[in-house]
Amino acid sequence: MSVEIKNPVPSDIDIAQSATMQPISDIAADLGLLPDELENYGTYKAKVRLSVLERLADRPNGKYIDVTAITPTPLGEGKTTTTVGLSQAIGAHLHKKVVTCIRQPSQGPTFGIKGGAAGGGYSQIVPMEDFNLHLTGDIHAITAANNLLAAAIDTRWFHEQGQTDEQLFNRLCPPDKNGKRKFAKIMFKRLEKLGITKTDPNDLTPEEIHKFVRLDIDADTITWRRVTDTNDRYLRGVTVGQGPKEKGRIRKTGFDITVASEIMAILALTTSLKDMRRRLGEMVIGTSKSGDPITADDLGVSGALAVLMKDAIMPNLMQTLEGTPAFVHAGPFANIAHGNSSIIADQIALKLVGPDGYVLTESGFGADIGMEKFFNIKCRYSGLVPNAVVLVATVRALKMHGGGPTVKAGQPLAPEYTEENLELLEKGCTNMTAHIANAKRFGIPVVVAVNQFPTDTPAELELVRQKAIEAGAEDAVVSNHWAEGGAGAVKLAEAVVAACEQPSDFKFLYPLEMSLKDKIELIAKEMYGADGVEFSPEAEEQLARYTKFGFDKLPICMAKTHLSLSHDPKLKGAPKGFTVPIRDVRASVGAGFVYPLLGEMSTMPGLPTRPAYYDIDLDDDGRVVGLF
């Protein structure tokens, strides 16, 4: 597919809507997918069935590349645009097999202030409107599953307060017309947990009946919240149970945005339908009054959750502006979750491209967050070994780290960012240097992609390139893919292909056998440059509880700001001499990680005074306008 490059560069949506797309069946066929492995959603997008993994099980994987970035400004530094532009360069210009794997964006930020996430300029995933809106309904499926579990929690809590053991037993295992009772299949999970081996409900003793029917949920420990995929600040804290039929059994809770749901993290980290079913059942929603963890399996709802998610587990196949294939699948938050697209999409892509091909997968936020979690969490569960890291850097962000004025979304940039300032830039390169060192700590070659902006001067771009090489990058290449598409990233593509041939010695930052506290401290010192960690009493208590529950062998998913290498968004560059405060620790047991909180983490964004939805509309021909 050819794209007509215009100067000045039109808006993202104008470029996307002027593109002549190939039918997704043609994209799939070129990639090596069979017709029965595809489930079409219209002409230009489709889901890919997991059966392709069985067919290609013996094919060697392609080269595996993670695209990450330096610590960004609030505006973002074009990481997705770089991922797409690089993919176009590898596929459409170097003529190698390639697949791009990225996250699906949330509707909330799309209609809020962030806008879409399909890339930008002449490096985009299309159709851009579908990408940024409903796509194939995966996020809606997560919303439905999450809220079904929330309803199950409150329903069980409500009924246990008003019924005797006998009444609960009669309703959970009702006798048929012949007086026979039977356990639902899901109930055997709870019986096994309780150490009860009986298979006939009539054989349970009164004591066993009590243990079986009483989850005895401690309402103050319930961590599971409802979700909606909209930035709605007024749902951050709510009171439920105020209807007259709830008999005064009220409690305080709140809403998260859907992409912050643990079910989204599970979708991204699962490796099969069976694995997803297991993970959904292991989600912990709180504890009993005696302090035991309560799971979705205990509530009997996990099978139903899996039914709601059975289609969402299939990756979504789309295409770039230049006709290279792209998987868009899952979109977990990169602060409280691991911020990477799905393992399944990567697995399928690596098999489809084969040993001579390339798969680009993108990590959320900077290398201290998304890349670290990609290596220590995603690669640990997938078993996949990366070949190279692409670190996206911009002159703008590095000037900010050198002490430049505050950068705020929606406000004009200060002159320091639009005029040449080598002194400011050189000071800020310490941030890039730290991120290069972090990637190399995992034993993986690094290529720096200097994402060029129109106001960058040749001297500034060359300075960044030199500093990257001095810091140990295999190469550093200025790329102009936003304005030129794949053609503007050919040299970057050549550098990445070369880096994939370099020897690597991939290793995790820590063994899972290490204690939770030691894992947290190691990440803080090695990845952030901290002197140490300070745990609050609440955090100490939770760590002890999770160790008692057996969660201490899980990897760590640090929840911190993306605007600094440290926990403090005001500390720019590569700060030293700070201590990381851990105010609380939580567990996403089904997803498979423990997440310490390094400050206040918002799981429900709010809308600004002038949200992006002011500009989004339909024209007289029914086309979407105003979407970034």
mmCIF file of C-alpha atoms in Angstrom, residues 225-593:
data_model
loop_
_atom_site.group_PDB
_atom_site.id
_atom_site.type_symbol
_atom_site.label_atom_id
_atom_site.label_comp_id
_atom_site.label_asym_id
_atom_site.label_seq_id
_atom_site.Cartn_x
_atom_site.Cartn_y
_atom_site.Cartn_z
ATOM 1 C CA ARG A 225 -13.996 -2.231 42.425
ATOM 2 C CA ARG A 226 -16.361 -1.689 39.530
ATOM 3 C CA VAL A 227 -15.072 -0.267 36.235
ATOM 4 C CA THR A 228 -16.123 1.856 33.298
ATOM 5 C CA ASP A 229 -14.047 2.894 30.288
ATOM 6 C CA THR A 230 -14.692 6.605 30.775
ATOM 7 C CA ASN A 231 -12.761 9.275 32.646
ATOM 8 C CA ASP A 232 -15.350 9.893 35.367
ATOM 9 C CA ARG A 233 -13.875 11.532 38.462
ATOM 10 C CA TYR A 234 -17.178 11.410 40.366
ATOM 11 C CA LEU A 235 -17.042 7.618 40.436
ATOM 12 C CA ARG A 236 -13.689 7.489 42.228
ATOM 13 C CA GLY A 237 -15.527 7.047 45.511
ATOM 14 C CA VAL A 238 -19.119 5.790 45.819
ATOM 15 C CA THR A 239 -21.399 4.158 48.374
ATOM 16 C CA VAL A 240 -23.276 1.030 47.306
ATOM 17 C CA GLY A 241 -26.227 -0.762 48.867
ATOM 18 C CA GLN A 242 -28.450 2.263 49.529
ATOM 19 C CA GLY A 243 -31.570 0.721 47.956
ATOM 20 C CA PRO A 244 -34.362 -0.191 50.391
ATOM 21 C CA LYS A 245 -34.099 -3.920 49.615
ATOM 22 C CA GLU A 246 -30.426 -3.980 50.648
ATOM 23 C CA LYS A 247 -31.600 -3.529 54.261
ATOM 24 C CA GLY A 248 -28.956 -1.014 55.236
ATOM 25 C CA ARG A 249 -26.054 -3.218 54.186
ATOM 26 C CA ILE A 250 -24.051 -0.426 52.600
ATOM 27 C CA ARG A 251 -20.327 -0.045 52.022
ATOM 28 C CA LYS A 252 -17.946 2.414 50.436
ATOM 29 C CA THR A 253 -16.205 1.482 47.201
ATOM 30 C CA GLY A 254 -15.450 3.122 43.856
ATOM 31 C CA PHE A 255 -14.815 2.743 40.161
ATOM 32 C CA ASP A 256 -11.598 2.289 38.220
ATOM 33 C CA ILE A 257 -11.167 2.820 34.509
ATOM 34 C CA THR A 258 -11.569 -0.517 32.713
ATOM 35 C CA VAL A 259 -7.972 -0.766 31.541
ATOM 36 C CA ALA A 260 -6.880 -0.715 35.213
ATOM 37 C CA SER A 261 -8.853 -3.899 35.931
ATOM 38 C CA GLU A 262 -6.875 -6.974 36.932
ATOM 39 C CA ILE A 263 -8.803 -8.819 34.217
ATOM 40 C CA MET A 264 -7.087 -6.587 31.642
ATOM 41 C CA ALA A 265 -3.698 -7.509 33.115
ATOM 42 C CA ILE A 266 -4.671 -11.182 32.954
ATOM 43 C CA LEU A 267 -5.654 -10.840 29.280
ATOM 44 C CA ALA A 268 -2.209 -9.386 28.572
ATOM 45 C CA LEU A 269 -0.258 -12.023 30.526
ATOM 46 C CA THR A 270 -2.169 -15.202 29.752
ATOM 47 C CA THR A 271 -0.717 -17.827 27.419
ATOM 48 C CA SER A 272 -3.815 -19.900 26.608
ATOM 49 C CA LEU A 273 -7.543 -20.213 27.230
ATOM 50 C CA LYS A 274 -6.871 -22.754 29.984
ATOM 51 C CA ASP A 275 -4.295 -20.483 31.595
ATOM 52 C CA MET A 276 -6.719 -17.525 31.475
ATOM 53 C CA ARG A 277 -9.436 -19.604 33.138
ATOM 54 C CA ARG A 278 -7.026 -20.523 35.943
ATOM 55 C CA ARG A 279 -5.859 -16.949 36.439
ATOM 56 C CA LEU A 280 -9.416 -15.606 36.595
ATOM 57 C CA GLY A 281 -10.222 -18.097 39.336
ATOM 58 C CA GLU A 282 -7.160 -17.122 41.376
ATOM 59 C CA MET A 283 -8.017 -13.418 41.567
ATOM 60 C CA VAL A 284 -8.190 -12.354 45.230
ATOM 61 C CA ILE A 285 -10.972 -9.885 46.072
ATOM 62 C CA GLY A 286 -10.356 -9.509 49.807
ATOM 63 C CA THR A 287 -10.135 -11.653 52.905
ATOM 64 C CA SER A 288 -12.465 -13.370 55.330
ATOM 65 C CA LYS A 289 -12.860 -12.097 58.870
ATOM 66 C CA SER A 290 -10.349 -14.745 59.920
ATOM 67 C CA GLY A 291 -7.827 -13.332 57.432
ATOM 68 C CA ASP A 292 -7.955 -15.924 54.654
ATOM 69 C CA PRO A 293 -7.841 -14.742 51.010
ATOM 70 C CA ILE A 294 -11.105 -15.039 49.063
ATOM 71 C CA THR A 295 -10.932 -15.755 45.330
ATOM 72 C CA ALA A 296 -13.240 -15.638 42.335
ATOM 73 C CA ASP A 297 -13.264 -19.449 42.488
ATOM 74 C CA ASP A 298 -14.606 -19.230 46.066
ATOM 75 C CA LEU A 299 -17.425 -17.034 44.782
ATOM 76 C CA GLY A 300 -18.239 -19.532 42.028
ATOM 77 C CA VAL A 301 -18.070 -16.910 39.295
ATOM 78 C CA SER A 302 -14.768 -17.616 37.527
ATOM 79 C CA GLY A 303 -16.227 -19.915 34.879
ATOM 80 C CA ALA A 304 -18.712 -17.237 33.892
ATOM 81 C CA LEU A 305 -15.896 -14.682 33.700
ATOM 82 C CA ALA A 306 -14.028 -16.962 31.298
ATOM 83 C CA VAL A 307 -17.141 -17.229 29.111
ATOM 84 C CA LEU A 308 -17.317 -13.439 28.860
ATOM 85 C CA MET A 309 -13.614 -13.315 27.930
ATOM 86 C CA LYS A 310 -13.466 -16.233 25.460
ATOM 87 C CA ASP A 311 -13.452 -14.006 22.354
ATOM 88 C CA ALA A 312 -11.350 -11.219 23.854
ATOM 89 C CA ILE A 313 -8.388 -13.602 24.203
ATOM 90 C CA MET A 314 -7.985 -13.656 20.403
ATOM 91 C CA PRO A 315 -5.614 -10.896 19.157
ATOM 92 C CA ASN A 316 -6.928 -8.225 16.789
ATOM 93 C CA LEU A 317 -5.215 -8.020 13.399
ATOM 94 C CA MET A 318 -4.946 -4.613 11.726
ATOM 95 C CA GLN A 319 -2.464 -2.885 9.383
ATOM 96 C CA THR A 320 -0.165 0.129 9.219
ATOM 97 C CA LEU A 321 -0.489 2.910 6.639
ATOM 98 C CA GLU A 322 2.069 1.073 4.519
ATOM 99 C CA GLY A 323 0.347 -2.293 4.712
ATOM 100 C CA THR A 324 2.485 -4.089 7.285
ATOM 101 C CA PRO A 325 0.525 -6.247 9.759
ATOM 102 C CA ALA A 326 -0.185 -5.182 13.329
ATOM 103 C CA PHE A 327 -1.648 -6.974 16.338
ATOM 104 C CA VAL A 328 -3.584 -4.688 18.688
ATOM 105 C CA HIS A 329 -4.382 -6.584 21.860
ATOM 106 C CA ALA A 330 -4.872 -5.736 25.549
ATOM 107 C CA GLY A 331 -4.096 -2.404 27.161
ATOM 108 C CA PRO A 332 -3.184 -2.605 30.849
ATOM 109 C CA PHE A 333 -2.139 0.532 32.733
ATOM 110 C CA ALA A 334 1.627 0.943 32.890
ATOM 111 C CA ASN A 335 1.695 2.143 36.498
ATOM 112 C CA ILE A 336 -0.376 -0.267 38.619
ATOM 113 C CA ALA A 337 -0.112 -3.001 35.962
ATOM 114 C CA HIS A 338 2.735 -4.020 33.677
ATOM 115 C CA GLY A 339 1.782 -1.830 30.697
ATOM 116 C CA ASN A 340 2.472 -4.206 27.814
ATOM 117 C CA SER A 341 0.342 -5.698 25.051
ATOM 118 C CA SER A 342 -0.508 -9.382 25.147
ATOM 119 C CA ILE A 343 1.842 -12.337 25.329
ATOM 120 C CA ILE A 344 -0.458 -14.262 22.993
ATOM 121 C CA ALA A 345 -0.169 -11.619 20.256
ATOM 122 C CA ASP A 346 3.628 -11.699 20.549
ATOM 123 C CA GLN A 347 3.685 -15.508 20.487
ATOM 124 C CA ILE A 348 1.547 -15.695 17.354
ATOM 125 C CA ALA A 349 3.499 -12.926 15.642
ATOM 126 C CA LEU A 350 6.868 -14.564 16.344
ATOM 127 C CA LYS A 351 5.675 -17.834 14.808
ATOM 128 C CA LEU A 352 4.133 -16.142 11.764
ATOM 129 C CA VAL A 353 7.247 -14.140 10.839
ATOM 130 C CA GLY A 354 9.528 -17.142 11.366
ATOM 131 C CA PRO A 355 13.279 -17.143 12.039
ATOM 132 C CA ASP A 356 14.048 -14.474 9.413
ATOM 133 C CA GLY A 357 11.341 -12.063 10.571
ATOM 134 C CA TYR A 358 10.937 -9.394 13.253
ATOM 135 C CA VAL A 359 8.336 -8.635 15.912
ATOM 136 C CA LEU A 360 8.193 -5.202 17.528
ATOM 137 C CA THR A 361 6.380 -5.036 20.843
ATOM 138 C CA GLU A 362 5.971 -1.799 22.780
ATOM 139 C CA SER A 363 6.233 -1.176 26.528
ATOM 140 C CA GLY A 364 4.293 1.578 28.262
ATOM 141 C CA PHE A 365 5.956 4.738 29.605
ATOM 142 C CA GLY A 366 9.747 4.873 30.092
ATOM 143 C CA ALA A 367 12.254 2.035 30.344
ATOM 144 C CA ASP A 368 12.187 2.233 34.154
ATOM 145 C CA ILE A 369 8.533 1.145 34.133
ATOM 146 C CA GLY A 370 7.336 -0.590 30.967
ATOM 147 C CA MET A 371 10.633 -2.143 29.893
ATOM 148 C CA GLU A 372 11.542 -3.353 33.395
ATOM 149 C CA LYS A 373 8.105 -4.987 33.680
ATOM 150 C CA PHE A 374 8.390 -6.382 30.150
ATOM 151 C CA PHE A 375 11.595 -8.176 31.127
ATOM 152 C CA ASN A 376 10.806 -9.215 34.705
ATOM 153 C CA ILE A 377 7.089 -10.012 34.363
ATOM 154 C CA LYS A 378 6.057 -10.496 30.735
ATOM 155 C CA CYS A 379 9.152 -12.395 29.552
ATOM 156 C CA ARG A 380 9.073 -14.488 32.721
ATOM 157 C CA TYR A 381 5.527 -15.704 31.987
ATOM 158 C CA SER A 382 5.944 -15.985 28.213
ATOM 159 C CA GLY A 383 9.348 -17.666 28.188
ATOM 160 C CA LEU A 384 10.263 -15.439 25.228
ATOM 161 C CA VAL A 385 13.783 -14.020 24.985
ATOM 162 C CA PRO A 386 14.226 -10.514 23.497
ATOM 163 C CA ASN A 387 16.945 -9.753 20.960
ATOM 164 C CA ALA A 388 17.111 -5.956 21.142
ATOM 165 C CA VAL A 389 15.727 -2.840 22.790
ATOM 166 C CA VAL A 390 14.814 0.337 20.917
ATOM 167 C CA LEU A 391 14.969 3.353 23.247
ATOM 168 C CA VAL A 392 13.021 6.362 21.950
ATOM 169 C CA ALA A 393 14.487 9.762 22.886
ATOM 170 C CA THR A 394 13.589 13.322 21.945
ATOM 171 C CA VAL A 395 15.454 16.581 22.185
ATOM 172 C CA ARG A 396 12.396 18.069 23.886
ATOM 173 C CA ALA A 397 12.313 15.557 26.739
ATOM 174 C CA LEU A 398 16.066 15.676 27.283
ATOM 175 C CA LYS A 399 15.966 19.476 27.554
ATOM 176 C CA MET A 400 13.275 19.101 30.208
ATOM 177 C CA HIS A 401 15.554 16.716 32.122
ATOM 178 C CA GLY A 402 18.361 19.239 31.816
ATOM 179 C CA GLY A 403 16.335 21.770 33.789
ATOM 180 C CA GLY A 404 14.010 23.193 31.133
ATOM 181 C CA PRO A 405 10.712 24.870 32.070
ATOM 182 C CA THR A 406 7.723 22.746 33.011
ATOM 183 C CA VAL A 407 6.006 21.091 30.062
ATOM 184 C CA LYS A 408 2.220 20.982 30.334
ATOM 185 C CA ALA A 409 -0.270 19.387 27.974
ATOM 186 C CA GLY A 410 -2.412 21.948 26.174
ATOM 187 C CA GLN A 411 0.034 24.823 26.765
ATOM 188 C CA PRO A 412 2.616 26.262 24.310
ATOM 189 C CA LEU A 413 6.210 25.111 24.692
ATOM 190 C CA ALA A 414 8.713 27.559 26.195
ATOM 191 C CA PRO A 415 11.401 28.973 23.835
ATOM 192 C CA GLU A 416 14.002 26.658 25.388
ATOM 193 C CA TYR A 417 12.280 23.786 23.588
ATOM 194 C CA THR A 418 11.907 25.413 20.180
ATOM 195 C CA GLU A 419 15.306 27.111 19.964
ATOM 196 C CA GLU A 420 18.754 25.512 19.985
ATOM 197 C CA ASN A 421 20.115 25.030 23.514
ATOM 198 C CA LEU A 422 22.991 22.569 23.616
ATOM 199 C CA GLU A 423 23.879 23.218 27.250
ATOM 200 C CA LEU A 424 20.397 22.331 28.489
ATOM 201 C CA LEU A 425 20.297 19.309 26.205
ATOM 202 C CA GLU A 426 23.647 17.934 27.339
ATOM 203 C CA LYS A 427 22.639 18.156 30.998
ATOM 204 C CA GLY A 428 19.443 16.255 30.252
ATOM 205 C CA CYS A 429 21.213 13.420 28.447
ATOM 206 C CA THR A 430 21.893 11.877 31.868
ATOM 207 C CA ASN A 431 18.347 10.533 31.759
ATOM 208 C CA MET A 432 18.965 8.742 28.469
ATOM 209 C CA THR A 433 22.279 7.416 29.754
ATOM 210 C CA ALA A 434 20.550 5.905 32.793
ATOM 211 C CA HIS A 435 17.941 4.185 30.641
ATOM 212 C CA ILE A 436 20.592 2.738 28.313
ATOM 213 C CA ALA A 437 22.412 1.334 31.352
ATOM 214 C CA ASN A 438 19.139 -0.160 32.631
ATOM 215 C CA ALA A 439 18.473 -1.981 29.361
ATOM 216 C CA LYS A 440 22.036 -3.265 29.168
ATOM 217 C CA ARG A 441 21.717 -4.533 32.733
ATOM 218 C CA PHE A 442 19.392 -7.205 31.329
ATOM 219 C CA GLY A 443 22.048 -8.213 28.787
ATOM 220 C CA ILE A 444 20.220 -6.872 25.721
ATOM 221 C CA PRO A 445 21.697 -4.650 22.927
ATOM 222 C CA VAL A 446 20.210 -1.137 22.773
ATOM 223 C CA VAL A 447 19.532 1.095 19.770
ATOM 224 C CA VAL A 448 18.497 4.691 20.464
ATOM 225 C CA ALA A 449 15.852 6.120 18.128
ATOM 226 C CA VAL A 450 16.058 9.911 18.178
ATOM 227 C CA ASN A 451 12.521 10.904 17.228
ATOM 228 C CA GLN A 452 12.975 14.106 15.230
ATOM 229 C CA PHE A 453 10.731 17.128 15.748
ATOM 230 C CA PRO A 454 10.587 20.040 13.258
ATOM 231 C CA THR A 455 12.268 22.470 15.692
ATOM 232 C CA ASP A 456 15.256 20.186 16.422
ATOM 233 C CA THR A 457 18.542 21.500 15.001
ATOM 234 C CA PRO A 458 21.242 19.293 13.393
ATOM 235 C CA ALA A 459 23.640 20.116 16.237
ATOM 236 C CA GLU A 460 21.104 19.043 18.862
ATOM 237 C CA LEU A 461 20.305 15.781 17.091
ATOM 238 C CA GLU A 462 23.986 14.964 16.675
ATOM 239 C CA LEU A 463 24.681 15.699 20.347
ATOM 240 C CA VAL A 464 21.997 13.200 21.430
ATOM 241 C CA ARG A 465 23.383 10.623 19.025
ATOM 242 C CA GLN A 466 26.930 11.021 20.335
ATOM 243 C CA LYS A 467 25.861 10.825 23.981
ATOM 244 C CA ALA A 468 23.905 7.635 23.292
ATOM 245 C CA ILE A 469 26.904 5.939 21.665
ATOM 246 C CA GLU A 470 29.158 7.029 24.541
ATOM 247 C CA ALA A 471 26.664 5.500 26.985
ATOM 248 C CA GLY A 472 26.954 2.098 25.345
ATOM 249 C CA ALA A 473 24.163 2.000 22.751
ATOM 250 C CA GLU A 474 24.885 -0.215 19.744
ATOM 251 C CA ASP A 475 23.772 2.679 17.564
ATOM 252 C CA ALA A 476 21.775 5.888 17.727
ATOM 253 C CA VAL A 477 19.804 6.998 14.676
ATOM 254 C CA VAL A 478 17.781 10.109 13.954
ATOM 255 C CA SER A 479 14.392 9.083 12.590
ATOM 256 C CA ASN A 480 11.774 11.184 10.793
ATOM 257 C CA HIS A 481 9.027 8.598 10.411
ATOM 258 C CA TRP A 482 6.288 10.996 11.568
ATOM 259 C CA ALA A 483 6.798 13.205 8.511
ATOM 260 C CA GLU A 484 8.088 10.596 6.051
ATOM 261 C CA GLY A 485 6.605 7.262 7.131
ATOM 262 C CA GLY A 486 8.724 4.134 6.795
ATOM 263 C CA ALA A 487 11.166 5.889 4.483
ATOM 264 C CA GLY A 488 12.107 8.177 7.362
ATOM 265 C CA ALA A 489 13.052 5.198 9.562
ATOM 266 C CA VAL A 490 15.088 3.058 7.121
ATOM 267 C CA LYS A 491 18.436 3.821 8.771
ATOM 268 C CA LEU A 492 16.891 3.092 12.152
ATOM 269 C CA ALA A 493 15.549 -0.202 10.790
ATOM 270 C CA GLU A 494 18.990 -1.168 9.492
ATOM 271 C CA ALA A 495 20.506 -0.429 12.901
ATOM 272 C CA VAL A 496 17.861 -2.512 14.686
ATOM 273 C CA VAL A 497 18.299 -5.451 12.302
ATOM 274 C CA ALA A 498 22.062 -5.296 12.932
ATOM 275 C CA ALA A 499 21.561 -5.130 16.708
ATOM 276 C CA CYS A 500 19.439 -8.293 16.591
ATOM 277 C CA GLU A 501 22.484 -10.131 15.249
ATOM 278 C CA GLN A 502 24.649 -9.037 18.172
ATOM 279 C CA PRO A 503 25.269 -11.505 21.003
ATOM 280 C CA SER A 504 23.007 -11.094 24.016
ATOM 281 C CA ASP A 505 22.918 -12.594 27.480
ATOM 282 C CA PHE A 506 19.376 -12.015 28.698
ATOM 283 C CA LYS A 507 18.867 -12.333 32.434
ATOM 284 C CA PHE A 508 16.189 -11.310 34.897
ATOM 285 C CA LEU A 509 16.941 -8.623 37.453
ATOM 286 C CA TYR A 510 16.012 -10.880 40.367
ATOM 287 C CA PRO A 511 15.082 -14.517 41.124
ATOM 288 C CA LEU A 512 11.499 -15.163 42.228
ATOM 289 C CA GLU A 513 12.819 -16.896 45.352
ATOM 290 C CA MET A 514 14.073 -13.545 46.667
ATOM 291 C CA SER A 515 11.822 -12.013 49.351
ATOM 292 C CA LEU A 516 9.283 -9.387 48.354
ATOM 293 C CA LYS A 517 11.159 -6.666 50.267
ATOM 294 C CA ASP A 518 14.480 -7.573 48.668
ATOM 295 C CA LYS A 519 12.953 -7.568 45.181
ATOM 296 C CA ILE A 520 11.435 -4.136 45.769
ATOM 297 C CA GLU A 521 14.706 -2.719 47.101
ATOM 298 C CA LEU A 522 16.699 -4.171 44.207
ATOM 299 C CA ILE A 523 14.440 -2.541 41.602
ATOM 300 C CA ALA A 524 14.585 0.806 43.421
ATOM 301 C CA LYS A 525 18.371 0.789 43.649
ATOM 302 C CA GLU A 526 19.267 -0.765 40.296
ATOM 303 C CA MET A 527 16.580 0.743 38.028
ATOM 304 C CA TYR A 528 15.834 4.094 39.686
ATOM 305 C CA GLY A 529 19.193 4.902 41.278
ATOM 306 C CA ALA A 530 17.731 5.154 44.795
ATOM 307 C CA ASP A 531 19.783 4.884 47.961
ATOM 308 C CA GLY A 532 17.180 2.647 49.536
ATOM 309 C CA VAL A 533 13.524 2.022 50.356
ATOM 310 C CA GLU A 534 11.370 3.047 53.290
ATOM 311 C CA PHE A 535 8.303 0.885 54.007
ATOM 312 C CA SER A 536 5.271 2.312 55.808
ATOM 313 C CA PRO A 537 3.751 0.233 58.638
ATOM 314 C CA GLU A 538 0.835 -0.596 56.314
ATOM 315 C CA ALA A 539 3.243 -1.823 53.648
ATOM 316 C CA GLU A 540 5.165 -3.925 56.176
ATOM 317 C CA GLU A 541 1.896 -5.476 57.349
ATOM 318 C CA GLN A 542 0.793 -6.314 53.800
ATOM 319 C CA LEU A 543 4.175 -7.804 52.896
ATOM 320 C CA ALA A 544 3.990 -10.082 55.925
ATOM 321 C CA ARG A 545 0.426 -11.081 55.029
ATOM 322 C CA TYR A 546 1.278 -11.826 51.384
ATOM 323 C CA THR A 547 4.297 -13.858 52.445
ATOM 324 C CA LYS A 548 2.045 -15.867 54.762
ATOM 325 C CA PHE A 549 -0.416 -16.431 51.889
ATOM 326 C CA GLY A 550 2.403 -17.682 49.639
ATOM 327 C CA PHE A 551 2.337 -14.707 47.262
ATOM 328 C CA ASP A 552 5.999 -13.892 47.959
ATOM 329 C CA LYS A 553 7.226 -15.854 44.935
ATOM 330 C CA LEU A 554 5.428 -13.507 42.527
ATOM 331 C CA PRO A 555 7.315 -10.857 40.506
ATOM 332 C CA ILE A 556 7.107 -7.183 41.454
ATOM 333 C CA CYS A 557 5.149 -4.568 39.503
ATOM 334 C CA MET A 558 6.171 -1.166 40.876
ATOM 335 C CA ALA A 559 3.397 1.443 40.755
ATOM 336 C CA LYS A 560 5.070 4.813 40.371
ATOM 337 C CA THR A 561 5.090 8.022 38.378
ATOM 338 C CA HIS A 562 6.217 7.828 34.756
ATOM 339 C CA LEU A 563 7.531 11.411 34.838
ATOM 340 C CA SER A 564 10.737 10.662 36.736
ATOM 341 C CA LEU A 565 13.219 7.841 37.199
ATOM 342 C CA SER A 566 12.420 8.281 40.894
ATOM 343 C CA HIS A 567 9.101 8.186 42.760
ATOM 344 C CA ASP A 568 8.865 12.002 42.644
ATOM 345 C CA PRO A 569 7.719 13.529 39.318
ATOM 346 C CA LYS A 570 9.618 16.729 40.137
ATOM 347 C CA LEU A 571 13.010 14.959 40.104
ATOM 348 C CA LYS A 572 14.241 15.083 36.509
ATOM 349 C CA GLY A 573 17.366 13.804 34.787
ATOM 350 C CA ALA A 574 19.026 10.931 36.667
ATOM 351 C CA PRO A 575 18.472 11.866 40.325
ATOM 352 C CA LYS A 576 20.599 10.491 43.163
ATOM 353 C CA GLY A 577 20.482 10.522 46.948
ATOM 354 C CA PHE A 578 16.774 9.759 47.361
ATOM 355 C CA THR A 579 14.854 7.117 49.280
ATOM 356 C CA VAL A 580 11.791 5.481 47.733
ATOM 357 C CA PRO A 581 8.760 5.457 50.055
ATOM 358 C CA ILE A 582 6.474 2.412 49.805
ATOM 359 C CA ARG A 583 3.148 3.521 51.250
ATOM 360 C CA ASP A 584 1.198 0.321 50.541
ATOM 361 C CA VAL A 585 1.507 -3.027 48.780
ATOM 362 C CA ARG A 586 -1.243 -4.847 46.891
ATOM 363 C CA ALA A 587 -1.487 -8.100 44.969
ATOM 364 C CA SER A 588 -2.953 -9.024 41.606
ATOM 365 C CA VAL A 589 -2.716 -12.750 42.232
ATOM 366 C CA GLY A 590 -4.593 -13.814 39.104
ATOM 367 C CA ALA A 591 -2.443 -11.601 36.903
ATOM 368 C CA GLY A 592 0.570 -12.862 38.803
ATOM 369 C CA PHE A 593 2.321 -9.922 40.443
#
